[in-house]
Short mmCIF file of C-alpha atoms in Angstrom, two decimals:
data_model
loop_
_atom_site.label_atom_id
_atom_site.label_comp_id
_atom_site.label_asym_id
_atom_site.label_seq_id
_atom_site.Cartn_x
_atom_site.Cartn_y
_atom_site.Cartn_z
CA MET A 1 -10.42 117.00 -38.12
CA GLU A 2 -10.10 117.81 -41.80
CA ILE A 3 -9.35 121.20 -43.32
CA ARG A 4 -10.58 121.74 -46.88
CA ILE A 5 -9.71 124.90 -48.80
CA VAL A 6 -11.51 125.30 -52.11
CA ARG A 7 -9.37 127.12 -54.63
CA PRO A 8 -8.17 126.74 -58.22
CA ARG A 9 -5.77 123.84 -58.56
CA SER A 10 -2.65 125.95 -58.59
CA LYS A 11 0.59 124.87 -56.96
CA ALA A 12 -0.48 126.74 -53.85
CA ALA A 13 -3.81 124.91 -53.83
CA LYS A 14 -2.09 121.56 -54.09
CA SER A 15 0.14 122.52 -51.19
CA ASN A 16 -2.87 123.47 -49.07
CA ALA A 17 -4.59 120.22 -49.97
CA ALA A 18 -1.55 118.38 -48.64
CA LYS A 19 -1.85 120.36 -45.44
CA SER A 20 -5.47 119.29 -45.17
CA ASN A 21 -4.46 115.66 -45.45
CA ALA A 22 -1.82 116.19 -42.77
CA ALA A 23 -4.46 117.66 -40.45
CA GLU A 24 -6.63 114.57 -40.93
CA HIS A 25 -3.52 112.48 -40.25
CA VAL A 26 -3.00 114.35 -36.95
CA GLU A 27 -6.44 113.44 -35.64
CA LYS A 28 -6.09 109.83 -36.70
CA HIS A 29 -2.79 109.37 -34.90
CA ILE A 30 -3.87 111.10 -31.71
CA ASP A 31 -6.99 108.92 -31.51
CA THR A 32 -5.19 105.66 -32.13
CA GLY A 33 -2.09 106.38 -30.08
CA SER A 34 0.18 105.64 -33.04
CA LYS A 35 3.91 105.75 -32.43
CA GLU A 36 4.51 107.93 -35.48
CA LEU A 37 4.66 111.71 -35.46
CA PRO A 38 1.17 113.16 -36.12
CA PHE A 39 2.45 114.92 -39.25
CA ALA A 40 5.35 114.52 -41.62
CA PRO A 41 6.04 117.61 -43.75
CA ALA A 42 7.82 116.84 -47.00
CA GLY A 43 11.57 117.06 -46.72
CA ARG A 44 11.59 117.02 -42.93
CA GLU A 45 13.50 113.81 -42.36
CA GLN A 46 15.17 115.37 -39.36
CA ILE A 47 11.81 115.58 -37.58
CA LYS A 48 11.28 111.89 -38.22
CA ASN A 49 14.70 111.10 -36.78
CA ILE A 50 13.98 113.16 -33.68
CA THR A 51 10.60 111.58 -33.06
CA ASN A 52 12.08 108.13 -33.62
CA GLU A 53 14.45 108.95 -30.78
CA LEU A 54 11.41 109.58 -28.57
CA ASN A 55 9.64 106.47 -29.81
CA ASP A 56 12.68 104.36 -28.99
CA MET A 57 12.48 105.28 -25.32
CA ILE A 58 11.07 102.47 -23.17
CA GLY A 59 7.62 103.11 -21.68
CA LEU A 60 6.47 106.73 -21.16
CA HIS A 61 3.35 106.13 -23.28
CA SER A 62 1.36 109.00 -21.75
CA VAL A 63 4.36 111.33 -22.16
CA LYS A 64 4.75 110.41 -25.83
CA LYS A 65 1.05 110.93 -26.52
CA LEU A 66 1.15 114.41 -25.00
CA VAL A 67 4.26 115.31 -27.00
CA TYR A 68 2.44 114.25 -30.20
CA GLU A 69 -0.56 116.39 -29.23
CA ILE A 70 1.69 119.40 -28.58
CA SER A 71 3.44 118.88 -31.92
CA ALA A 72 0.13 118.61 -33.75
CA PHE A 73 -1.21 121.72 -32.03
CA ILE A 74 1.86 123.76 -33.00
CA GLU A 75 1.65 122.70 -36.64
CA ILE A 76 -2.08 123.34 -36.96
CA GLN A 77 -1.85 126.78 -35.32
CA LYS A 78 0.86 127.73 -37.83
CA ARG A 79 -1.31 126.57 -40.71
CA ARG A 80 -4.27 128.53 -39.35
CA GLN A 81 -2.07 131.62 -39.30
CA GLN A 82 -1.14 131.03 -42.92
CA GLU A 83 -4.81 130.92 -43.85
CA LYS A 84 -5.60 134.10 -41.85
CA LEU A 85 -7.64 132.16 -39.28
CA VAL A 86 -7.71 132.92 -35.57
CA SER A 87 -4.85 131.04 -33.90
CA GLU A 88 -3.90 130.37 -30.31
CA PRO A 89 -0.63 131.73 -28.89
CA LEU A 90 2.11 129.14 -28.46
CA VAL A 91 2.83 129.16 -24.73
CA LEU A 92 4.99 126.09 -24.22
CA HIS A 93 6.44 126.49 -20.72
CA MET A 94 6.13 123.17 -18.91
CA ILE A 95 6.13 121.40 -15.57
CA PHE A 96 7.76 117.95 -15.49
CA ARG A 97 6.77 115.88 -12.45
CA GLY A 98 8.35 112.56 -11.54
CA ASN A 99 11.11 110.75 -9.71
CA PRO A 100 14.77 111.02 -10.78
CA GLY A 101 15.80 108.73 -13.62
CA THR A 102 12.41 108.60 -15.31
CA GLY A 103 13.44 110.32 -18.55
CA LYS A 104 12.65 113.98 -17.85
CA THR A 105 15.95 115.44 -19.03
CA THR A 106 16.08 113.18 -22.08
CA VAL A 107 12.57 114.18 -23.16
CA ALA A 108 13.41 117.87 -22.62
CA ARG A 109 16.45 117.52 -24.88
CA ILE A 110 14.34 115.84 -27.58
CA LEU A 111 11.72 118.60 -27.33
CA GLY A 112 14.41 121.22 -27.87
CA LYS A 113 15.55 119.57 -31.09
CA LEU A 114 11.96 119.02 -32.23
CA PHE A 115 10.92 122.62 -31.61
CA ARG A 116 13.98 123.88 -33.46
CA GLU A 117 13.01 121.88 -36.54
CA MET A 118 9.43 123.17 -36.23
CA ASN A 119 10.75 126.77 -36.12
CA VAL A 120 9.41 127.35 -32.62
CA LEU A 121 12.90 127.85 -31.20
CA SER A 122 15.85 129.33 -33.07
CA LYS A 123 18.50 127.04 -31.52
CA GLY A 124 16.75 124.28 -29.59
CA HIS A 125 19.62 123.68 -27.17
CA LEU A 126 19.07 122.61 -23.56
CA ILE A 127 20.56 124.37 -20.56
CA GLU A 128 20.16 122.21 -17.44
CA ILE A 129 20.60 123.97 -14.12
CA GLU A 130 19.64 123.79 -10.45
CA ARG A 131 19.17 126.19 -7.54
CA ALA A 132 22.89 126.92 -7.07
CA ASP A 133 23.11 128.21 -10.65
CA LEU A 134 20.43 130.83 -9.98
CA VAL A 135 20.56 131.90 -6.34
CA GLY A 136 23.28 134.33 -5.29
CA GLU A 137 24.78 135.27 -1.94
CA TYR A 138 23.74 138.92 -1.65
CA ILE A 139 21.04 141.32 -2.81
CA GLY A 140 21.06 141.74 -6.57
CA HIS A 141 23.38 138.80 -7.17
CA THR A 142 20.51 136.37 -7.77
CA ALA A 143 18.87 138.48 -10.44
CA GLN A 144 22.23 138.81 -12.19
CA LYS A 145 22.92 135.05 -12.10
CA THR A 146 19.40 134.25 -13.25
CA ARG A 147 19.60 136.69 -16.17
CA GLU A 148 22.91 135.10 -17.21
CA GLN A 149 21.27 131.66 -17.36
CA LEU A 150 18.33 133.08 -19.28
CA LYS A 151 20.72 134.65 -21.78
CA LYS A 152 22.50 131.30 -22.28
CA SER A 153 19.11 129.64 -22.82
CA SER A 154 17.78 132.15 -25.33
CA GLY A 155 16.58 130.30 -28.40
CA GLY A 156 16.32 127.03 -26.48
CA ILE A 157 15.07 125.39 -23.31
CA LEU A 158 16.02 126.30 -19.74
CA PHE A 159 15.54 123.14 -17.66
CA ILE A 160 15.56 123.67 -13.88
CA ASP A 161 15.80 120.42 -11.92
CA GLU A 162 14.43 120.27 -8.38
CA ALA A 163 12.85 123.66 -9.07
CA TYR A 164 10.87 123.53 -5.81
CA SER A 165 14.12 124.19 -3.93
CA LEU A 166 13.86 127.83 -5.08
CA ALA A 167 10.96 128.35 -2.67
CA ARG A 168 12.32 126.53 0.37
CA GLY A 169 14.28 129.28 2.08
CA GLY A 170 11.44 131.43 3.42
CA GLU A 171 10.68 135.10 2.78
CA LYS A 172 14.27 136.29 3.23
CA ASP A 173 15.76 133.68 0.92
CA PHE A 174 17.06 134.83 -2.48
CA GLY A 175 15.24 131.98 -4.21
CA LYS A 176 12.13 134.15 -4.39
CA GLU A 177 14.11 136.74 -6.35
CA ALA A 178 15.10 134.04 -8.84
CA ILE A 179 11.46 133.03 -9.27
CA ASP A 180 10.39 136.63 -9.88
CA THR A 181 13.12 137.09 -12.50
CA LEU A 182 12.10 133.87 -14.25
CA VAL A 183 8.43 134.84 -14.29
CA LYS A 184 9.25 138.16 -15.93
CA ALA A 185 11.49 136.49 -18.53
CA MET A 186 8.77 134.00 -19.41
CA GLU A 187 6.65 136.88 -20.64
CA ASP A 188 9.43 139.00 -22.17
CA GLN A 189 11.06 136.11 -24.05
CA LYS A 190 8.02 133.91 -24.70
CA ASP A 191 8.70 133.74 -28.46
CA ASN A 192 12.20 132.27 -28.18
CA LEU A 193 12.53 130.59 -24.79
CA ILE A 194 10.84 127.63 -23.13
CA LEU A 195 11.16 127.15 -19.40
CA ILE A 196 10.76 123.65 -17.96
CA LEU A 197 10.58 123.19 -14.19
CA ALA A 198 11.16 119.63 -13.00
CA GLY A 199 10.98 117.73 -9.73
CA TYR A 200 9.10 115.29 -7.53
CA ASN A 201 5.30 115.22 -7.87
CA GLN A 202 4.23 116.52 -4.46
CA GLU A 203 7.03 119.05 -4.14
CA MET A 204 6.26 120.54 -7.56
CA ASN A 205 2.56 120.83 -6.73
CA GLU A 206 3.43 122.79 -3.59
CA PHE A 207 5.98 124.92 -5.44
CA ILE A 208 3.43 126.12 -8.01
CA LYS A 209 1.34 127.52 -5.16
CA THR A 210 4.17 129.77 -3.92
CA ASN A 211 3.82 132.32 -6.72
CA PRO A 212 0.43 133.40 -8.13
CA GLY A 213 1.97 133.94 -11.56
CA LEU A 214 3.46 130.48 -11.92
CA LYS A 215 0.39 128.33 -12.44
CA SER A 216 -1.06 130.44 -15.26
CA ARG A 217 2.29 130.58 -17.06
CA PHE A 218 2.78 126.81 -17.23
CA PRO A 219 -0.09 125.44 -19.32
CA ILE A 220 1.60 122.07 -19.95
CA HIS A 221 2.08 119.62 -17.10
CA ILE A 222 3.69 116.26 -17.90
CA ASP A 223 3.82 113.43 -15.37
CA PHE A 224 6.66 110.92 -15.74
CA PRO A 225 5.63 107.59 -14.22
CA ASP A 226 8.08 105.23 -12.58
CA TYR A 227 9.24 102.43 -14.83
CA THR A 228 7.76 99.00 -14.22
CA ILE A 229 10.01 96.01 -13.58
CA LYS A 230 9.35 94.82 -17.13
CA GLU A 231 10.31 98.23 -18.54
CA LEU A 232 13.48 98.37 -16.42
CA LEU A 233 14.52 94.98 -17.80
CA GLN A 234 13.85 96.26 -21.32
CA ILE A 235 16.02 99.30 -20.58
CA ALA A 236 18.77 96.95 -19.41
CA ASP A 237 18.45 94.94 -22.63
CA VAL A 238 18.80 98.10 -24.73
CA MET A 239 21.86 99.24 -22.77
CA LEU A 240 23.51 95.83 -23.14
CA GLU A 241 22.73 95.57 -26.86
CA LYS A 242 24.23 99.00 -27.57
CA ARG A 243 27.39 97.98 -25.73
CA GLN A 244 27.45 94.50 -27.36
CA TYR A 245 27.05 92.54 -24.15
CA LYS A 246 24.73 89.65 -23.35
CA LEU A 247 23.35 88.20 -20.11
CA THR A 248 23.31 84.51 -19.38
CA PRO A 249 19.82 83.26 -18.42
CA SER A 250 20.87 83.00 -14.77
CA ALA A 251 22.37 86.51 -14.90
CA ARG A 252 19.10 87.88 -16.24
CA ASP A 253 17.20 86.17 -13.43
CA ALA A 254 19.62 87.67 -10.91
CA LEU A 255 19.23 91.13 -12.44
CA LYS A 256 15.46 90.82 -12.27
CA ARG A 257 15.58 89.89 -8.58
CA ILE A 258 17.84 92.86 -7.81
CA ILE A 259 15.45 95.22 -9.62
CA GLU A 260 12.51 93.74 -7.75
CA LEU A 261 14.30 94.40 -4.46
CA SER A 262 14.87 98.04 -5.39
CA THR A 263 11.38 98.93 -6.62
CA GLY A 264 7.99 99.28 -5.06
CA LYS A 265 6.49 101.19 -2.17
CA GLY A 266 8.91 102.69 0.29
CA TYR A 267 11.85 103.12 -2.06
CA GLU A 268 12.84 106.67 -2.93
CA HIS A 269 14.05 105.90 -6.44
CA SER A 270 11.55 103.23 -7.40
CA GLY A 271 11.45 102.66 -11.14
CA ASN A 272 14.72 104.50 -11.69
CA ALA A 273 16.51 103.94 -15.01
CA ARG A 274 19.72 105.38 -13.53
CA LEU A 275 19.79 102.46 -11.12
CA VAL A 276 19.66 100.01 -14.03
CA ARG A 277 22.49 101.83 -15.80
CA ASN A 278 24.61 101.71 -12.65
CA LEU A 279 23.91 98.00 -12.22
CA ILE A 280 24.87 97.22 -15.81
CA GLU A 281 28.04 99.31 -15.72
CA LYS A 282 29.07 97.71 -12.43
CA ALA A 283 28.51 94.24 -13.91
CA MET A 284 30.61 95.18 -16.96
CA ARG A 285 33.49 96.21 -14.70
CA ARG A 286 33.13 92.99 -12.70
CA GLN A 287 33.30 91.01 -15.94
CA ALA A 288 36.50 92.84 -16.88
CA VAL A 289 38.13 91.88 -13.57
CA ARG A 290 37.04 88.27 -14.08
CA LEU A 291 38.59 88.09 -17.58
CA ILE A 292 41.70 90.21 -17.31
CA ASN A 293 44.10 87.45 -16.15
CA ARG A 294 42.91 84.76 -18.56
CA GLU A 295 45.43 83.58 -21.12
CA GLU A 296 42.77 83.03 -23.79
CA ILE A 297 39.65 85.15 -24.19
CA THR A 298 37.10 84.46 -26.91
CA VAL A 299 34.67 86.95 -28.47
CA ALA A 300 31.88 85.18 -26.59
CA ASP A 301 33.76 85.68 -23.31
CA LEU A 302 34.08 89.40 -24.02
CA MET A 303 30.34 89.71 -24.60
CA LEU A 304 28.94 87.50 -21.84
CA ILE A 305 27.93 88.75 -18.41
CA THR A 306 27.30 86.02 -15.84
CA ASP A 307 25.35 85.85 -12.61
CA ASP A 308 28.66 86.22 -10.75
CA ASP A 309 29.15 89.58 -12.48
CA ILE A 310 25.62 90.63 -11.54
CA GLU A 311 26.28 89.53 -7.95
CA GLU A 312 28.93 92.23 -7.66
CA ALA A 313 26.46 94.81 -8.97
CA LYS A 314 24.43 94.45 -5.77
CA GLU A 315 26.89 96.87 -4.19
CA VAL A 316 25.22 99.63 -6.23
CA LEU A 317 22.05 99.11 -4.21
CA ARG A 318 23.91 99.01 -0.93
CA VAL A 319 25.63 102.31 -1.65
CA CYS A 320 22.29 103.88 -2.59
CA ASN A 321 20.72 102.51 0.62
CA HIS A 322 17.88 101.00 -1.36
CA VAL A 323 17.98 97.56 0.25
CA LYS A 324 19.04 96.36 3.67
CA LYS A 325 22.14 94.22 3.76
CA GLU A 326 20.22 91.06 4.73
CA ASN A 327 18.07 91.39 1.58
CA PHE A 328 21.00 90.97 -0.78
CA ILE A 329 20.74 87.17 -0.88
CA LEU A 330 19.94 86.10 -4.44
#
Protein backbone atom coordinates (compact mmCIF):
# COMPACT_ATOMS: atom_id res chain seq x y z
CA MET A 1 0.00 0.00 0.00
CA GLU A 2 1.92 3.00 -1.30
CA ILE A 3 0.63 6.54 -1.67
CA ARG A 4 2.36 8.68 -4.30
CA ILE A 5 1.52 12.36 -4.69
CA VAL A 6 3.08 14.03 -7.71
CA ARG A 7 3.85 17.67 -7.02
CA PRO A 8 6.74 20.12 -7.35
CA ARG A 9 9.53 19.26 -4.94
CA SER A 10 8.64 21.90 -2.39
CA LYS A 11 8.97 21.35 1.33
CA ALA A 12 5.34 20.27 1.39
CA ALA A 13 6.00 17.75 -1.39
CA LYS A 14 8.93 16.29 0.50
CA SER A 15 6.74 15.96 3.57
CA ASN A 16 4.06 14.14 1.58
CA ALA A 17 6.68 11.84 0.07
CA ALA A 18 7.71 10.91 3.60
CA LYS A 19 4.10 10.13 4.37
CA SER A 20 3.99 7.87 1.34
CA ASN A 21 7.00 5.95 2.60
CA ALA A 22 5.34 5.62 6.01
CA ALA A 23 2.22 4.17 4.37
CA GLU A 24 4.36 1.56 2.61
CA HIS A 25 6.02 0.87 5.97
CA VAL A 26 2.58 0.27 7.53
CA GLU A 27 1.69 -2.47 5.06
CA LYS A 28 5.08 -4.13 5.42
CA HIS A 29 4.86 -4.33 9.19
CA ILE A 30 1.28 -5.57 9.28
CA ASP A 31 2.11 -8.35 6.82
CA THR A 32 5.23 -9.50 8.62
CA GLY A 33 3.95 -9.13 12.16
CA SER A 34 6.90 -6.91 13.11
CA LYS A 35 7.14 -5.81 16.72
CA GLU A 36 7.71 -2.18 15.75
CA LEU A 37 4.99 0.42 15.41
CA PRO A 38 3.70 0.51 11.80
CA PHE A 39 4.75 4.16 11.46
CA ALA A 40 7.18 6.47 13.18
CA PRO A 41 6.50 10.17 12.55
CA ALA A 42 9.56 12.37 12.94
CA GLY A 43 9.95 13.75 16.43
CA ARG A 44 7.46 11.35 17.98
CA GLU A 45 9.78 9.53 20.35
CA GLN A 46 6.98 9.33 22.88
CA ILE A 47 4.99 7.09 20.53
CA LYS A 48 7.98 4.78 20.26
CA ASN A 49 8.26 4.63 24.04
CA ILE A 50 4.58 3.81 24.39
CA THR A 51 4.65 1.07 21.78
CA ASN A 52 7.80 -0.37 23.33
CA GLU A 53 5.78 -0.70 26.52
CA LEU A 54 3.27 -2.81 24.59
CA ASN A 55 6.00 -4.81 22.87
CA ASP A 56 7.56 -5.62 26.24
CA MET A 57 4.43 -7.37 27.42
CA ILE A 58 4.75 -11.16 27.37
CA GLY A 59 2.63 -12.97 24.77
CA LEU A 60 -0.55 -11.27 23.47
CA HIS A 61 0.68 -11.52 19.87
CA SER A 62 -2.79 -11.29 18.32
CA VAL A 63 -3.62 -8.31 20.57
CA LYS A 64 -0.45 -6.48 19.56
CA LYS A 65 -1.08 -7.09 15.86
CA LEU A 66 -4.59 -5.64 16.12
CA VAL A 67 -3.30 -2.59 18.02
CA TYR A 68 -0.77 -1.99 15.21
CA GLU A 69 -3.54 -2.27 12.61
CA ILE A 70 -5.71 0.20 14.52
CA SER A 71 -2.78 2.61 14.82
CA ALA A 72 -2.01 2.33 11.12
CA PHE A 73 -5.66 2.86 10.20
CA ILE A 74 -5.89 6.02 12.33
CA GLU A 75 -2.75 7.50 10.80
CA ILE A 76 -3.73 6.73 7.21
CA GLN A 77 -7.25 8.13 7.64
CA LYS A 78 -5.75 11.37 8.96
CA ARG A 79 -3.42 11.58 5.98
CA ARG A 80 -6.32 10.94 3.59
CA GLN A 81 -8.15 13.84 5.22
CA GLN A 82 -5.14 16.07 4.67
CA GLU A 83 -5.15 15.19 0.98
CA LYS A 84 -8.94 15.79 0.67
CA LEU A 85 -9.64 12.09 0.11
CA VAL A 86 -12.66 10.25 1.45
CA SER A 87 -11.86 9.00 4.96
CA GLU A 88 -13.57 6.65 7.36
CA PRO A 89 -14.86 7.91 10.72
CA LEU A 90 -12.74 6.91 13.70
CA VAL A 91 -15.09 4.86 15.86
CA LEU A 92 -12.79 3.25 18.42
CA HIS A 93 -15.13 1.88 21.10
CA MET A 94 -13.98 -1.64 21.97
CA ILE A 95 -14.92 -4.94 23.55
CA PHE A 96 -12.17 -6.72 25.50
CA ARG A 97 -12.89 -10.41 26.10
CA GLY A 98 -10.78 -12.65 28.33
CA ASN A 99 -10.15 -13.99 31.80
CA PRO A 100 -8.93 -11.75 34.65
CA GLY A 101 -5.19 -11.13 34.72
CA THR A 102 -4.63 -11.44 30.98
CA GLY A 103 -3.52 -7.84 30.38
CA LYS A 104 -6.79 -6.09 29.48
CA THR A 105 -6.41 -3.11 31.81
CA THR A 106 -2.73 -2.68 30.98
CA VAL A 107 -3.42 -2.65 27.24
CA ALA A 108 -6.28 -0.17 27.74
CA ARG A 109 -3.94 2.17 29.63
CA ILE A 110 -1.34 1.93 26.84
CA LEU A 111 -4.01 2.66 24.22
CA GLY A 112 -5.02 5.79 26.10
CA LYS A 113 -1.47 7.13 26.03
CA LEU A 114 -1.01 6.12 22.39
CA PHE A 115 -4.23 7.79 21.23
CA ARG A 116 -3.31 10.96 23.10
CA GLU A 117 -0.02 11.17 21.23
CA MET A 118 -1.85 10.50 17.95
CA ASN A 119 -4.26 13.38 18.73
CA VAL A 120 -7.26 11.07 18.86
CA LEU A 121 -7.90 11.83 22.53
CA SER A 122 -7.14 15.12 24.25
CA LYS A 123 -6.00 13.59 27.57
CA GLY A 124 -5.63 9.84 27.12
CA HIS A 125 -6.24 8.99 30.78
CA LEU A 126 -7.97 5.79 31.87
CA ILE A 127 -10.95 5.66 34.22
CA GLU A 128 -11.53 2.08 35.39
CA ILE A 129 -14.93 1.36 36.92
CA GLU A 130 -17.42 -1.44 37.56
CA ARG A 131 -21.17 -1.81 38.00
CA ALA A 132 -21.29 -0.21 41.46
CA ASP A 133 -19.81 3.00 40.04
CA LEU A 134 -22.66 3.35 37.56
CA VAL A 135 -25.82 1.84 39.01
CA GLY A 136 -27.75 3.85 41.59
CA GLU A 137 -30.36 2.96 44.17
CA TYR A 138 -33.38 4.86 42.89
CA ILE A 139 -34.88 6.20 39.67
CA GLY A 140 -32.68 8.86 38.11
CA HIS A 141 -29.70 8.11 40.34
CA THR A 142 -28.12 5.75 37.82
CA ALA A 143 -28.18 8.25 34.97
CA GLN A 144 -26.61 10.84 37.27
CA LYS A 145 -23.82 8.49 38.41
CA THR A 146 -23.16 7.34 34.86
CA ARG A 147 -22.94 10.91 33.55
CA GLU A 148 -20.46 11.73 36.32
CA GLN A 149 -18.20 8.87 35.22
CA LEU A 150 -18.53 9.94 31.60
CA LYS A 151 -17.53 13.48 32.56
CA LYS A 152 -14.44 12.18 34.39
CA SER A 153 -13.54 10.12 31.31
CA SER A 154 -13.94 12.90 28.77
CA GLY A 155 -10.80 13.12 26.68
CA GLY A 156 -9.77 9.59 27.64
CA ILE A 157 -10.93 6.01 28.00
CA LEU A 158 -13.76 4.75 30.19
CA PHE A 159 -12.96 1.11 31.01
CA ILE A 160 -15.85 -0.91 32.48
CA ASP A 161 -14.76 -4.25 33.91
CA GLU A 162 -17.26 -7.10 34.12
CA ALA A 163 -19.56 -4.96 31.98
CA TYR A 164 -22.02 -7.84 31.53
CA SER A 165 -23.12 -7.35 35.15
CA LEU A 166 -25.03 -4.25 33.98
CA ALA A 167 -27.57 -6.51 32.26
CA ARG A 168 -28.01 -9.14 34.95
CA GLY A 169 -30.75 -7.61 37.07
CA GLY A 170 -33.74 -8.06 34.77
CA GLU A 171 -36.11 -5.45 33.34
CA LYS A 172 -36.57 -3.57 36.63
CA ASP A 173 -32.86 -3.33 37.37
CA PHE A 174 -31.19 0.08 37.03
CA GLY A 175 -28.33 -1.46 35.05
CA LYS A 176 -30.38 -1.04 31.88
CA GLU A 177 -30.57 2.70 32.55
CA ALA A 178 -26.77 2.80 32.78
CA ILE A 179 -26.46 1.01 29.44
CA ASP A 180 -28.87 3.44 27.76
CA THR A 181 -26.94 6.43 29.11
CA LEU A 182 -23.64 4.96 27.89
CA VAL A 183 -25.03 4.26 24.43
CA LYS A 184 -26.18 7.86 24.09
CA ALA A 185 -22.81 9.21 25.28
CA MET A 186 -20.96 7.04 22.77
CA GLU A 187 -22.64 8.97 19.99
CA ASP A 188 -22.61 12.42 21.61
CA GLN A 189 -18.95 12.25 22.70
CA LYS A 190 -17.53 10.02 19.96
CA ASP A 191 -14.78 12.53 19.08
CA ASN A 192 -13.22 12.67 22.55
CA LEU A 193 -14.19 9.53 24.44
CA ILE A 194 -13.49 5.83 23.95
CA LEU A 195 -15.56 3.27 25.82
CA ILE A 196 -14.06 -0.16 26.49
CA LEU A 197 -16.26 -2.91 27.91
CA ALA A 198 -14.37 -5.86 29.38
CA GLY A 199 -15.21 -9.28 30.78
CA TYR A 200 -15.27 -13.03 30.28
CA ASN A 201 -15.73 -14.29 26.71
CA GLN A 202 -19.14 -15.96 26.95
CA GLU A 203 -20.64 -13.38 29.30
CA MET A 204 -19.60 -10.51 27.02
CA ASN A 205 -21.08 -12.24 23.98
CA GLU A 206 -24.40 -12.55 25.78
CA PHE A 207 -24.22 -8.98 27.07
CA ILE A 208 -23.88 -7.51 23.57
CA LYS A 209 -27.19 -9.14 22.64
CA THR A 210 -29.08 -7.32 25.42
CA ASN A 211 -29.14 -3.95 23.65
CA PRO A 212 -29.65 -3.61 19.86
CA GLY A 213 -27.45 -0.51 19.80
CA LEU A 214 -24.42 -2.07 21.45
CA LYS A 215 -23.13 -4.36 18.73
CA SER A 216 -23.06 -1.70 16.01
CA ARG A 217 -21.31 0.79 18.29
CA PHE A 218 -18.38 -1.49 19.16
CA PRO A 219 -16.56 -2.19 15.89
CA ILE A 220 -13.38 -3.44 17.59
CA HIS A 221 -13.41 -6.72 19.50
CA ILE A 222 -10.14 -7.89 21.05
CA ASP A 223 -9.75 -11.35 22.56
CA PHE A 224 -7.14 -11.76 25.30
CA PRO A 225 -5.94 -15.37 25.41
CA ASP A 226 -4.86 -17.07 28.60
CA TYR A 227 -1.11 -17.12 29.09
CA THR A 228 0.67 -20.40 28.44
CA ILE A 229 2.85 -21.99 31.13
CA LYS A 230 5.93 -20.82 29.24
CA GLU A 231 4.60 -17.25 29.11
CA LEU A 232 3.70 -17.29 32.81
CA LEU A 233 7.27 -18.33 33.63
CA GLN A 234 8.55 -15.50 31.43
CA ILE A 235 6.29 -13.08 33.31
CA ALA A 236 7.74 -14.38 36.57
CA ASP A 237 11.27 -13.84 35.24
CA VAL A 238 10.45 -10.24 34.30
CA MET A 239 8.92 -9.54 37.71
CA LEU A 240 11.95 -11.00 39.50
CA GLU A 241 14.46 -9.14 37.33
CA LYS A 242 12.75 -5.79 37.95
CA ARG A 243 12.87 -6.44 41.69
CA GLN A 244 16.47 -7.76 41.53
CA TYR A 245 15.68 -11.26 42.72
CA LYS A 246 16.79 -14.62 41.31
CA LEU A 247 15.42 -18.16 41.56
CA THR A 248 17.59 -21.13 42.29
CA PRO A 249 17.18 -23.91 39.68
CA SER A 250 15.15 -25.98 42.14
CA ALA A 251 12.99 -22.95 43.00
CA ARG A 252 12.25 -22.42 39.32
CA ASP A 253 11.25 -26.06 38.95
CA ALA A 254 8.96 -25.71 41.97
CA LEU A 255 7.41 -22.54 40.56
CA LYS A 256 6.78 -24.28 37.25
CA ARG A 257 5.03 -27.19 38.97
CA ILE A 258 2.82 -24.81 40.95
CA ILE A 259 1.84 -22.96 37.76
CA GLU A 260 1.10 -26.25 36.04
CA LEU A 261 -1.21 -27.20 38.90
CA SER A 262 -3.11 -23.93 38.58
CA THR A 263 -3.62 -23.86 34.81
CA GLY A 264 -5.57 -25.89 32.32
CA LYS A 265 -9.15 -26.97 31.89
CA GLY A 266 -11.41 -26.59 34.88
CA TYR A 267 -9.57 -23.70 36.54
CA GLU A 268 -11.37 -20.37 36.64
CA HIS A 269 -8.25 -18.23 36.40
CA SER A 270 -6.17 -20.39 34.09
CA GLY A 271 -3.30 -18.45 32.56
CA ASN A 272 -3.62 -15.63 35.06
CA ALA A 273 -0.67 -13.24 35.41
CA ARG A 274 -2.06 -11.99 38.73
CA LEU A 275 -1.55 -15.46 40.15
CA VAL A 276 2.13 -15.34 39.16
CA ARG A 277 2.54 -11.93 40.78
CA ASN A 278 0.95 -13.19 43.99
CA LEU A 279 3.21 -16.25 44.00
CA ILE A 280 6.35 -14.15 43.52
CA GLU A 281 5.39 -11.60 46.16
CA LYS A 282 4.56 -14.36 48.63
CA ALA A 283 7.94 -16.00 47.96
CA MET A 284 9.70 -12.66 48.52
CA ARG A 285 8.01 -12.29 51.91
CA ARG A 286 8.94 -15.87 52.80
CA GLN A 287 12.56 -15.11 51.90
CA ALA A 288 12.49 -12.07 54.18
CA VAL A 289 11.30 -14.19 57.12
CA ARG A 290 14.03 -16.73 56.39
CA LEU A 291 16.78 -14.08 56.39
CA ILE A 292 15.68 -11.63 59.04
CA ASN A 293 17.37 -13.32 62.04
CA ARG A 294 20.68 -14.09 60.34
CA GLU A 295 23.73 -12.33 61.73
CA GLU A 296 25.37 -12.03 58.31
CA ILE A 297 23.50 -11.51 55.06
CA THR A 298 25.31 -11.23 51.73
CA VAL A 299 24.07 -9.48 48.58
CA ALA A 300 23.56 -12.91 47.04
CA ASP A 301 21.39 -13.93 50.00
CA LEU A 302 19.23 -10.84 49.53
CA MET A 303 18.67 -11.67 45.88
CA LEU A 304 18.16 -15.43 46.01
CA ILE A 305 14.78 -17.13 46.32
CA THR A 306 14.93 -20.83 47.14
CA ASP A 307 12.53 -23.72 46.70
CA ASP A 308 11.67 -23.38 50.41
CA ASP A 309 10.48 -19.83 49.72
CA ILE A 310 8.41 -21.03 46.77
CA GLU A 311 6.95 -23.80 48.96
CA GLU A 312 5.33 -21.15 51.13
CA ALA A 313 3.85 -19.50 48.04
CA LYS A 314 1.60 -22.52 47.54
CA GLU A 315 -0.72 -20.94 50.10
CA VAL A 316 -1.69 -18.41 47.41
CA LEU A 317 -3.27 -21.23 45.42
CA ARG A 318 -5.01 -22.66 48.45
CA VAL A 319 -6.58 -19.31 49.29
CA CYS A 320 -7.74 -18.91 45.69
CA ASN A 321 -9.18 -22.46 45.74
CA HIS A 322 -7.33 -23.31 42.56
CA VAL A 323 -5.90 -26.63 43.73
CA LYS A 324 -7.10 -29.19 46.23
CA LYS A 325 -5.01 -29.53 49.36
CA GLU A 326 -3.75 -33.02 48.41
CA ASN A 327 -2.32 -31.62 45.15
CA PHE A 328 0.13 -29.32 46.90
CA ILE A 329 2.88 -31.93 47.11
CA LEU A 330 5.87 -30.73 45.08
